[in-house]
PDB file of C-alpha atoms in Angstrom:
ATOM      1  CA  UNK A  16     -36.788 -17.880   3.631  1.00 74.00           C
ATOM      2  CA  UNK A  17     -33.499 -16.247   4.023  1.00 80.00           C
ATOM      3  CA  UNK A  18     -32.263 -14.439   7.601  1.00 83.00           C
ATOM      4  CA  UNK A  19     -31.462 -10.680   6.619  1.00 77.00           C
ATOM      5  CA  UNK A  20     -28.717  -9.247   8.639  1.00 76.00           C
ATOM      6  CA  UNK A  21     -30.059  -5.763   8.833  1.00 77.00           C
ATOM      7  CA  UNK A  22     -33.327  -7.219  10.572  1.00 72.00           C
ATOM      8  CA  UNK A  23     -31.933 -10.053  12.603  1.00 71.00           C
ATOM      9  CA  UNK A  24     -32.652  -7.840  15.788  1.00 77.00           C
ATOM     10  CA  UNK A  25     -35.079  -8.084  18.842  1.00 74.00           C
ATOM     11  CA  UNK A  26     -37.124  -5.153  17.319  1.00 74.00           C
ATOM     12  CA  UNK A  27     -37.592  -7.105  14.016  1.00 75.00           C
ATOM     13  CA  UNK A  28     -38.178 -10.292  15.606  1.00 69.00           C
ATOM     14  CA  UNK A  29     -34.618 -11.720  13.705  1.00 72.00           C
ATOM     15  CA  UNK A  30     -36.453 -11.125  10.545  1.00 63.00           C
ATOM     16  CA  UNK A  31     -39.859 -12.771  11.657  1.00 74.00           C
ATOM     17  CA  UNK A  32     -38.026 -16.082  12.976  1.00 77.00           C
ATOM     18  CA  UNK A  33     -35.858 -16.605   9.715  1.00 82.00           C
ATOM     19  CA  UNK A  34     -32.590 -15.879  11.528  1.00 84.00           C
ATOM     20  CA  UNK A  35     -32.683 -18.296  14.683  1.00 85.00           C
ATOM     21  CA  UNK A  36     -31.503 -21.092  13.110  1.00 84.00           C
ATOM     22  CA  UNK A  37     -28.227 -18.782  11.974  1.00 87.00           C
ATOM     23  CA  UNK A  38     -28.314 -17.381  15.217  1.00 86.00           C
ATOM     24  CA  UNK A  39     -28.270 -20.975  17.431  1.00 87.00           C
ATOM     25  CA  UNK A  40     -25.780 -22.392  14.955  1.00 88.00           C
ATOM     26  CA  UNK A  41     -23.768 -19.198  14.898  1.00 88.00           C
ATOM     27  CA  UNK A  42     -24.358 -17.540  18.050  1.00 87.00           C
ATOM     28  CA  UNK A  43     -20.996 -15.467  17.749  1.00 89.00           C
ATOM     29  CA  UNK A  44     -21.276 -14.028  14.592  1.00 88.00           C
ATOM     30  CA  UNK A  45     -25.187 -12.414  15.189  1.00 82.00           C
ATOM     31  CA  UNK A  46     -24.404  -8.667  13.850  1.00 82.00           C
ATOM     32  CA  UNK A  47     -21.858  -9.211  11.946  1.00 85.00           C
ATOM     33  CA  UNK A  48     -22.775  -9.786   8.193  1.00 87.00           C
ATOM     34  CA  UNK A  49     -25.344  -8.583   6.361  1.00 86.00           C
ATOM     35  CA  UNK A  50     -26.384 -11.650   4.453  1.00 88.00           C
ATOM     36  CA  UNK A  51     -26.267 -14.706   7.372  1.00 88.00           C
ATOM     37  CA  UNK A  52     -27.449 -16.810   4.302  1.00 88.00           C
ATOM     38  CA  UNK A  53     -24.056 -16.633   2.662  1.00 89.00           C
ATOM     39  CA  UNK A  54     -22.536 -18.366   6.215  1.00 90.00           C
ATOM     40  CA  UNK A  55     -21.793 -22.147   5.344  1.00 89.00           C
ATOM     41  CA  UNK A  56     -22.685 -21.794   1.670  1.00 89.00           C
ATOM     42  CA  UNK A  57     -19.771 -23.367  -0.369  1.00 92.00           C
ATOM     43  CA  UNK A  58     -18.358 -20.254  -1.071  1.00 90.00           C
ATOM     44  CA  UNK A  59     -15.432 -18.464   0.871  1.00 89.00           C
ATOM     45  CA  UNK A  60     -16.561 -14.959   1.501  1.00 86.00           C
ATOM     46  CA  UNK A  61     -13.958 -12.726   2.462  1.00 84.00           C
ATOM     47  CA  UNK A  62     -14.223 -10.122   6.086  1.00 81.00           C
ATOM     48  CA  UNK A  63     -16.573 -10.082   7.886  1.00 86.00           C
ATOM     49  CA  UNK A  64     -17.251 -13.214   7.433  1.00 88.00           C
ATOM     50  CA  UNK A  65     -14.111 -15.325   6.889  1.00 88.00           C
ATOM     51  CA  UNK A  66     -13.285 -14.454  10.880  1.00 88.00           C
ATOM     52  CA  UNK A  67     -13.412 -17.232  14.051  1.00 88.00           C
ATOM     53  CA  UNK A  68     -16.366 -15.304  15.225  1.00 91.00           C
ATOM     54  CA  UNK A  69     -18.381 -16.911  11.798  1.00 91.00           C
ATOM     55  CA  UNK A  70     -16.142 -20.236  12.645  1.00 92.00           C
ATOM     56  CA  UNK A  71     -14.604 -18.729   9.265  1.00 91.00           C
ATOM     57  CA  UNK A  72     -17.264 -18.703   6.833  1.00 92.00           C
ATOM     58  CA  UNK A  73     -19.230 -21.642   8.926  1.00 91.00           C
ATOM     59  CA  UNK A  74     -16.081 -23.691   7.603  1.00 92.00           C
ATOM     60  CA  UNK A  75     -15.856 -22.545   3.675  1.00 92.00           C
ATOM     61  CA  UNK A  76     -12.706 -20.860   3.947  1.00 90.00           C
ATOM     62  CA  UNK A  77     -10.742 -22.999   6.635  1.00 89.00           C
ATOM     63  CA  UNK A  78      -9.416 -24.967   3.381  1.00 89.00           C
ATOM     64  CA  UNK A  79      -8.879 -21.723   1.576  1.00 85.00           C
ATOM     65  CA  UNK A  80      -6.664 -20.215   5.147  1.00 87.00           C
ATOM     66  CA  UNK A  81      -4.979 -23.244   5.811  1.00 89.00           C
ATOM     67  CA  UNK A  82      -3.293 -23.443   2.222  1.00 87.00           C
ATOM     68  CA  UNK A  83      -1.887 -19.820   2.908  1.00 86.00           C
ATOM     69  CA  UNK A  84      -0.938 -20.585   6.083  1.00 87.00           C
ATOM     70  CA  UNK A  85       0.931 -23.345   4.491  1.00 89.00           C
ATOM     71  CA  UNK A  86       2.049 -21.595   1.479  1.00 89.00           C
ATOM     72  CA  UNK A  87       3.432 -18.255   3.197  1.00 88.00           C
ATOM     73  CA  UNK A  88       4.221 -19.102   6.850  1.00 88.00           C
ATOM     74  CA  UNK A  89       6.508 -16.241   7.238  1.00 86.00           C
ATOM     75  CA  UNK A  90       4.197 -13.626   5.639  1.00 84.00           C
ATOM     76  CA  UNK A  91       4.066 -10.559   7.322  1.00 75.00           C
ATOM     77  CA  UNK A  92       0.510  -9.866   6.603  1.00 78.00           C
ATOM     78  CA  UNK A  93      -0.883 -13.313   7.307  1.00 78.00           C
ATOM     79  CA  UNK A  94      -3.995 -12.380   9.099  1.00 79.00           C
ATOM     80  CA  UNK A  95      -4.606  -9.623   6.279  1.00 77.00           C
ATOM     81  CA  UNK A  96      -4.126 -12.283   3.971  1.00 74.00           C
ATOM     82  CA  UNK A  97      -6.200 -14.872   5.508  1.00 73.00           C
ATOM     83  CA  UNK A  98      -9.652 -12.449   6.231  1.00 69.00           C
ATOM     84  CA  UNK A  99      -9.843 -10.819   2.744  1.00 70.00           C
ATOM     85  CA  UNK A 100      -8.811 -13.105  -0.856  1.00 71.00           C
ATOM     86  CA  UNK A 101      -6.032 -10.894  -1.070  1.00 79.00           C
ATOM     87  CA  UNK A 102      -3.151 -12.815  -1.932  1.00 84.00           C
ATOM     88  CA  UNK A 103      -3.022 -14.539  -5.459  1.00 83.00           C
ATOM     89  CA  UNK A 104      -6.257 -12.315  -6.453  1.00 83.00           C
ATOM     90  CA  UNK A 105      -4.315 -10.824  -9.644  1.00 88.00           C
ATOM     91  CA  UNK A 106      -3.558  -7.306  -8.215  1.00 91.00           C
ATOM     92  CA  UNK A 107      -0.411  -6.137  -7.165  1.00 94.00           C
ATOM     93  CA  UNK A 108      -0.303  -5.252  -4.042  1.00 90.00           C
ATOM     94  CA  UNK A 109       2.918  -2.747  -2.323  1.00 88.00           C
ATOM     95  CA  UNK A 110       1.959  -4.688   1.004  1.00 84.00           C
ATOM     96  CA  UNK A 111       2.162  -8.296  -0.378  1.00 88.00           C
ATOM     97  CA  UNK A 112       5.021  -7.180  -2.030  1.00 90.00           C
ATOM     98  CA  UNK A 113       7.870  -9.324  -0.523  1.00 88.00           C
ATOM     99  CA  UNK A 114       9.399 -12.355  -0.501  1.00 89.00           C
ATOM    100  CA  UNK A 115       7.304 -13.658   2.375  1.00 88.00           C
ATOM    101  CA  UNK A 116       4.149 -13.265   0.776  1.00 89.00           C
ATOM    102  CA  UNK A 117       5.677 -14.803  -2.347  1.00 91.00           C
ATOM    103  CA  UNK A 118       5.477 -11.198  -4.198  1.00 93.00           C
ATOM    104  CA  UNK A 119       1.866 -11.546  -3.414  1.00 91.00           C
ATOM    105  CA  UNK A 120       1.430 -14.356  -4.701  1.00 90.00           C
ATOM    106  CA  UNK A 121       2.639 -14.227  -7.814  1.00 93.00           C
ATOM    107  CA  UNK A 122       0.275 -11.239  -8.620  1.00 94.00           C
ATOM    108  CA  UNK A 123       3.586  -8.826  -8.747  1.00 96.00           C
ATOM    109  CA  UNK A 124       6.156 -10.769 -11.095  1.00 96.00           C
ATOM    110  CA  UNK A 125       4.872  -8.866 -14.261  1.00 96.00           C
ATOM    111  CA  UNK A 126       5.281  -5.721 -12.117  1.00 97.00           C
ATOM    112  CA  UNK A 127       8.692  -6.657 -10.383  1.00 96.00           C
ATOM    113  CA  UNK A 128      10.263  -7.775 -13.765  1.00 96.00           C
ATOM    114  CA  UNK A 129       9.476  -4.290 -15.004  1.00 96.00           C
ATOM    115  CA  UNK A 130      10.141  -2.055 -12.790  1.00 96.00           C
ATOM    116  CA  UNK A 131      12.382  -3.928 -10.332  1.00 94.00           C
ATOM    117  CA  UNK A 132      13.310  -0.653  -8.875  1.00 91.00           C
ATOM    118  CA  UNK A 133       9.500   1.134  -8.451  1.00 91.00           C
ATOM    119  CA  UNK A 134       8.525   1.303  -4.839  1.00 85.00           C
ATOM    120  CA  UNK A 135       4.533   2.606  -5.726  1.00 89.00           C
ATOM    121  CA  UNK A 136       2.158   2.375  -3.157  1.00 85.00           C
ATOM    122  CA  UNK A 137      -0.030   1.662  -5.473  1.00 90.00           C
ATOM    123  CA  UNK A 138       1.733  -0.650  -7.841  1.00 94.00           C
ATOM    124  CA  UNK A 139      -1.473  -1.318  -9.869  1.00 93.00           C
ATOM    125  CA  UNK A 140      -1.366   2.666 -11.038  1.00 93.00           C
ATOM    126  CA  UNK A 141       1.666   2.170 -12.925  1.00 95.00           C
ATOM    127  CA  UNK A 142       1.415   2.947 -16.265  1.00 94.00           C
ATOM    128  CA  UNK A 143      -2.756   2.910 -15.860  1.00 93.00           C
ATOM    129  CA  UNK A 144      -2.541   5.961 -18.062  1.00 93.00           C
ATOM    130  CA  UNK A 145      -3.145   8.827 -15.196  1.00 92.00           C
ATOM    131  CA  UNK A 146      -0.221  10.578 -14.367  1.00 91.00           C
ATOM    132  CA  UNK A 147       0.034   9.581 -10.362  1.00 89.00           C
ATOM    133  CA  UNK A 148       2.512  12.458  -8.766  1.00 84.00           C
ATOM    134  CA  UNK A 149       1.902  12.222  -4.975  1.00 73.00           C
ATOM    135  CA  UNK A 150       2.577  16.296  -5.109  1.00 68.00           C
ATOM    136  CA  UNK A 151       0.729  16.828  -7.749  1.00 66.00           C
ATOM    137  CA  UNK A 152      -2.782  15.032  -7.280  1.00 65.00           C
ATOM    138  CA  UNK A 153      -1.979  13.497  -4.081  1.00 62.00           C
ATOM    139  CA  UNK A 154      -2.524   9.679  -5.730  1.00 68.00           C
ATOM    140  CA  UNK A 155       0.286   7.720  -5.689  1.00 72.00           C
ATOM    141  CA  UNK A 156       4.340   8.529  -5.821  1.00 79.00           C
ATOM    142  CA  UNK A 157       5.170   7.089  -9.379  1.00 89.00           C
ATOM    143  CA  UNK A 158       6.726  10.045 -11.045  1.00 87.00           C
ATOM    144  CA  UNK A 159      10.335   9.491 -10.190  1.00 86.00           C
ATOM    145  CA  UNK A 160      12.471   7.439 -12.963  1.00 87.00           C
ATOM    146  CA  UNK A 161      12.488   3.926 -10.335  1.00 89.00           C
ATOM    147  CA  UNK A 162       8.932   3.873 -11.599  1.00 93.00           C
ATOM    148  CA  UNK A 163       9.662   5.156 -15.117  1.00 94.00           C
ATOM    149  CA  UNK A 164       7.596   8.281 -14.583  1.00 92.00           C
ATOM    150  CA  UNK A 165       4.523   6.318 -13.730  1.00 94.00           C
ATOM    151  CA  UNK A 166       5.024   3.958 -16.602  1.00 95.00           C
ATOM    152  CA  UNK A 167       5.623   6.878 -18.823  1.00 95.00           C
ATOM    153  CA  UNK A 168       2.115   8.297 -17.743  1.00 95.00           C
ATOM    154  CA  UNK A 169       3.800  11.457 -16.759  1.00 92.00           C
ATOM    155  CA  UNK A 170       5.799  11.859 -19.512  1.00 93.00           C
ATOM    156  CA  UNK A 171       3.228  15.018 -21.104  1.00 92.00           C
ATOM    157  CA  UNK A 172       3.319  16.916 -17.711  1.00 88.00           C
ATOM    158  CA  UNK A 173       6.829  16.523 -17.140  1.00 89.00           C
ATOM    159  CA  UNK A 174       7.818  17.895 -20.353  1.00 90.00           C
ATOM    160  CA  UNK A 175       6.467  21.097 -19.581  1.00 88.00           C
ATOM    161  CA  UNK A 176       7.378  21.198 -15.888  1.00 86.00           C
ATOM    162  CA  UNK A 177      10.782  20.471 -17.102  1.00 87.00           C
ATOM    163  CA  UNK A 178      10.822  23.783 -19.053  1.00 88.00           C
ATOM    164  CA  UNK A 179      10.056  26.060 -16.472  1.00 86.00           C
ATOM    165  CA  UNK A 180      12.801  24.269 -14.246  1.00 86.00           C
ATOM    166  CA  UNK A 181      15.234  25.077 -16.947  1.00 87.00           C
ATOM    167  CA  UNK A 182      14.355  28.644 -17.510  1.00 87.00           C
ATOM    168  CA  UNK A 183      13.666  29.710 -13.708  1.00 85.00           C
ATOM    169  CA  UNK A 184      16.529  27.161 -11.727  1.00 85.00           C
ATOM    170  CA  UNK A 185      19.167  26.317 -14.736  1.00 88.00           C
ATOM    171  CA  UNK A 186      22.189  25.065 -12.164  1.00 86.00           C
ATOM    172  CA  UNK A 187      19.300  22.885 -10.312  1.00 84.00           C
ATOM    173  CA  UNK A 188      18.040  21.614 -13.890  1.00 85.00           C
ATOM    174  CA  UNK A 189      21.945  20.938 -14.807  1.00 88.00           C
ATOM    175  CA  UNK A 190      22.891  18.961 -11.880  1.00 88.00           C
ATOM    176  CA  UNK A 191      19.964  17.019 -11.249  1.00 87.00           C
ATOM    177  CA  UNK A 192      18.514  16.524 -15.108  1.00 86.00           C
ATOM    178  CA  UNK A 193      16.550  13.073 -13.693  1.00 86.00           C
ATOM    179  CA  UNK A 194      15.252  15.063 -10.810  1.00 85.00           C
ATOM    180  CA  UNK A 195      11.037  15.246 -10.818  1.00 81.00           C
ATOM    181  CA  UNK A 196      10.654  18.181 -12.209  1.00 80.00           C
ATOM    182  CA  UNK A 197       8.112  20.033  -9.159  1.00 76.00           C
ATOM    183  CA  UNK A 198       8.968  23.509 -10.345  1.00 66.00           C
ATOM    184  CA  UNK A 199       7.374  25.233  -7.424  1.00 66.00           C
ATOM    185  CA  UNK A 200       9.739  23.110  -5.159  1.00 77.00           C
ATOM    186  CA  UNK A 201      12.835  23.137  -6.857  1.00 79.00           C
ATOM    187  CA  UNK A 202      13.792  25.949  -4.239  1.00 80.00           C
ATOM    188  CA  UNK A 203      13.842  23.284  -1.469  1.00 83.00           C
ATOM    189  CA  UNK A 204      16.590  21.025  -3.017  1.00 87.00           C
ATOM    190  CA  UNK A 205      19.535  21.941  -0.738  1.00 86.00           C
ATOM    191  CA  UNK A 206      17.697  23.886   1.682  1.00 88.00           C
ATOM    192  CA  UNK A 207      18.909  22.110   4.919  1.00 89.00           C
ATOM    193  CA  UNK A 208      15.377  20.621   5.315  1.00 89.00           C
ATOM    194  CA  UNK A 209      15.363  16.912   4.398  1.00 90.00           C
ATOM    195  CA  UNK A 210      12.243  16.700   2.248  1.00 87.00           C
ATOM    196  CA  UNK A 211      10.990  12.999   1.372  1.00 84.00           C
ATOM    197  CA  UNK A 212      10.101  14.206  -2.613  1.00 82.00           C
ATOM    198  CA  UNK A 213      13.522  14.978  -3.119  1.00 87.00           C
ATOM    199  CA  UNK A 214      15.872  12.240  -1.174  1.00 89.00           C
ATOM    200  CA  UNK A 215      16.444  10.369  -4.150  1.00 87.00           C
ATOM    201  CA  UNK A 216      19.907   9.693  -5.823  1.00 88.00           C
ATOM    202  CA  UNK A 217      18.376  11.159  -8.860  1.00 87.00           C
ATOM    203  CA  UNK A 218      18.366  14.633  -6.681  1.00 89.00           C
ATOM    204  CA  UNK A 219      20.963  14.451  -4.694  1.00 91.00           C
ATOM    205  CA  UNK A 220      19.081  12.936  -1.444  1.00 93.00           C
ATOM    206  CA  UNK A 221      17.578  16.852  -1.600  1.00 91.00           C
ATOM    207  CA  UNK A 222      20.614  18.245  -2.401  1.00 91.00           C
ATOM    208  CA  UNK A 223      22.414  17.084   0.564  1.00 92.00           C
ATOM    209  CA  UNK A 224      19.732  17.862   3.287  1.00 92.00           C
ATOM    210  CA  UNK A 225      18.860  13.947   3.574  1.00 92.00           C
ATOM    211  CA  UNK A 226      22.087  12.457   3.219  1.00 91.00           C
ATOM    212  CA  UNK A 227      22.840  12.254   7.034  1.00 90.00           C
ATOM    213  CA  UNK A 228      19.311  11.316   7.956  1.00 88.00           C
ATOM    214  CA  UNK A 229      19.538   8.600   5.446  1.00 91.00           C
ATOM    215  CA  UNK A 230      22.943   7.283   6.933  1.00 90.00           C
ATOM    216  CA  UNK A 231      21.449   7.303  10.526  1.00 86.00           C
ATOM    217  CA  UNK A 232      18.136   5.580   9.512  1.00 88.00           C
ATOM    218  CA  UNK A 233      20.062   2.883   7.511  1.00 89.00           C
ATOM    219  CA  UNK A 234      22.087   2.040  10.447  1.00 88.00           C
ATOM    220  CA  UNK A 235      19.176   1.126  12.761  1.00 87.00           C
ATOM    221  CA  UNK A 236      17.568  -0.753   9.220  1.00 88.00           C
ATOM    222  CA  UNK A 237      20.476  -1.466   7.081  1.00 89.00           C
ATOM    223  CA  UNK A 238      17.660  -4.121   5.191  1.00 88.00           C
ATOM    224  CA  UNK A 239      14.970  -1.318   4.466  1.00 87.00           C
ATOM    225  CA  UNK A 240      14.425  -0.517   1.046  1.00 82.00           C
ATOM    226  CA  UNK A 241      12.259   3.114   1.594  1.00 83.00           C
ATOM    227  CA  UNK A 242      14.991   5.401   2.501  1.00 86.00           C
ATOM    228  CA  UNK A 243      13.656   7.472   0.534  1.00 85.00           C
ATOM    229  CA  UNK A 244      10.540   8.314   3.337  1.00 83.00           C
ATOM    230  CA  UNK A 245      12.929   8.209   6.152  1.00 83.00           C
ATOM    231  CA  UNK A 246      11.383  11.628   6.956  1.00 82.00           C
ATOM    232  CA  UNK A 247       7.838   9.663   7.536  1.00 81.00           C
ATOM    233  CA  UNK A 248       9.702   7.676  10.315  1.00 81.00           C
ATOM    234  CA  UNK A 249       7.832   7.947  14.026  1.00 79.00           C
ATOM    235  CA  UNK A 250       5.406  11.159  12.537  1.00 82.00           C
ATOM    236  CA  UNK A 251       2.571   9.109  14.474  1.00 86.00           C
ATOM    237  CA  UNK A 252       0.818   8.316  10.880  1.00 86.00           C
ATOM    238  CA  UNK A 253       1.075   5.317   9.113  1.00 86.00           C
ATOM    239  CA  UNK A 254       3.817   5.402   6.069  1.00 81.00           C
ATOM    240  CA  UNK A 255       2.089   1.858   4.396  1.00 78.00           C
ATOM    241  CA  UNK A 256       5.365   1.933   2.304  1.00 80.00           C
ATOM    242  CA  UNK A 257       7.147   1.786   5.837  1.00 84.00           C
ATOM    243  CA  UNK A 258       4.560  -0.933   7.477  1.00 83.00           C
ATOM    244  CA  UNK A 259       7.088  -4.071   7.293  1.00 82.00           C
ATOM    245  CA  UNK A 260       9.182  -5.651   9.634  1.00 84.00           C
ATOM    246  CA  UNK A 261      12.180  -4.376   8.099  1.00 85.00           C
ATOM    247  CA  UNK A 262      11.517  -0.609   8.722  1.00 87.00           C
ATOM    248  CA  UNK A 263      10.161  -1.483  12.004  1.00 86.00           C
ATOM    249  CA  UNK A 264       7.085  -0.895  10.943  1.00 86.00           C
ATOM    250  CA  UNK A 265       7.247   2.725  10.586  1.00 84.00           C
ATOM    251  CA  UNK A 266       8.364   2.919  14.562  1.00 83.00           C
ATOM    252  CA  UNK A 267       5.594   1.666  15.602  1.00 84.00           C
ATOM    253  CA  UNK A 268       2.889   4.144  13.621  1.00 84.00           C
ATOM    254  CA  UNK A 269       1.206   1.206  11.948  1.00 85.00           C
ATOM    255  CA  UNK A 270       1.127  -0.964  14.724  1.00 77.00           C
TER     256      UNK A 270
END
């Protein structure tokens, strides 16, 4: 006789009486999952119900939180890491990322050790075989040459993107030759608007436009590694590639 989340309720009589031995032993965690029966199991089960309110999976992850306490004190993300088997799960992720969270543990060495200067917000669509162009699809920012051009998914699309850059903005294609080649935005490279797809050294930091931006924003957070989306900084939405302690955390948008 299991207690069913969805009917542990007043109306349904906490599933016909199954749930009031949860609910007794487990008083603050009534409403919260939607399969009690998995509460005190054996099994750490990740948020909802690896929180205090479940006394952490009615105990079966405390051993499970306490080793990542242990193993990554300093980790920025320690709560995120404790209610969801994030950490050490074998994906890459950009949050995890850092040497605080042990490159998330372990899970982004492979990544790291080939391309040590990709900052993907999605490190796991790397070379996945879809070309991810942030300005293209809107999925992830991996067509720039830090990231190899997405792992060399983007290789196809930026061979022919590169041609019309050549034949419609030759001095652009000449100067920047390792620029992403956006051909309906080539016109903004040194248009005295700092745009974020642009301020890279492989364009010039946008031709120019970014270049005192960049020096400003470095000299509040000389140790952040995203200059690059310096122009995300304080827009009141949450830059995740900003959301650590050393770009303050995007000013405060991801707080």
């Amino acid at each position: 006789n299991l207690c069913h989340g969805q009917f542990n309720n007043e109306d349904c009589g906490h599933d016909d009486n199954k749930c009031h031995e949860f609910n007794a032993k487990y008083k603050n965690c009534k409403g919260l999952v939607t399969n009690p029966h998995q509460v005190g199991d054996g099994t750490c089960n990740h948020d909802p119900y690896n929180v205090e309110a479940c006394e952490w999976d009615g105990g079966d992850c405390l051993e499970r939180n306490e080793k990542i306490k242990l193993m990554y004190p300093s980790c920025t993300f320690l709560d995120d890491a404790i209610l969801n088997p994030q950490i050490g799960n074998g994906l890459c992720q950009s949050k995890f990322n850092i040497e605080e969270c042990g490159w998330d543990g372990g899970d982004c060495d492979e990544y790291n050790l080939k391309y040590p200067d990709c900052k993907s917000t999605i490190p796991t669509s790397v070379g996945d075989g879809f070309c991810d162009d942030l300005l293209q699809n809107g999925m992830a920012d991996n067509n720039v040459k830090g990231c190899d051009w997405d792992g060399t998914d983007c290789n196809d699309y930026n061979d022919e993107a590169r041609i019309k850059v050549r034949e419609n903005y030759p001095s652009v294609y000449e100067e920047y030759p390792d620029c992403p080649p956006h051909e309906w935005l080539v016109s903004y490279i040194g248009d005295e608007d700092c745009d974020y797809f642009f301020n890279t050294e492989e364009c010039g930091w946008d031709g120019g436009d970014c270049e005192y931006s960049n020096q400003l924003f470095l000299q509040y957070f000389p140790n952040c590694t995203a200059v690059q989306y310096s122009p995300w900084y304080n827009d009141s939405v949450c830059g995740e590639i900003l959301n650590n302690p050393e770009c303050n955390f995007d000013g405060g948008d991801c707080n």
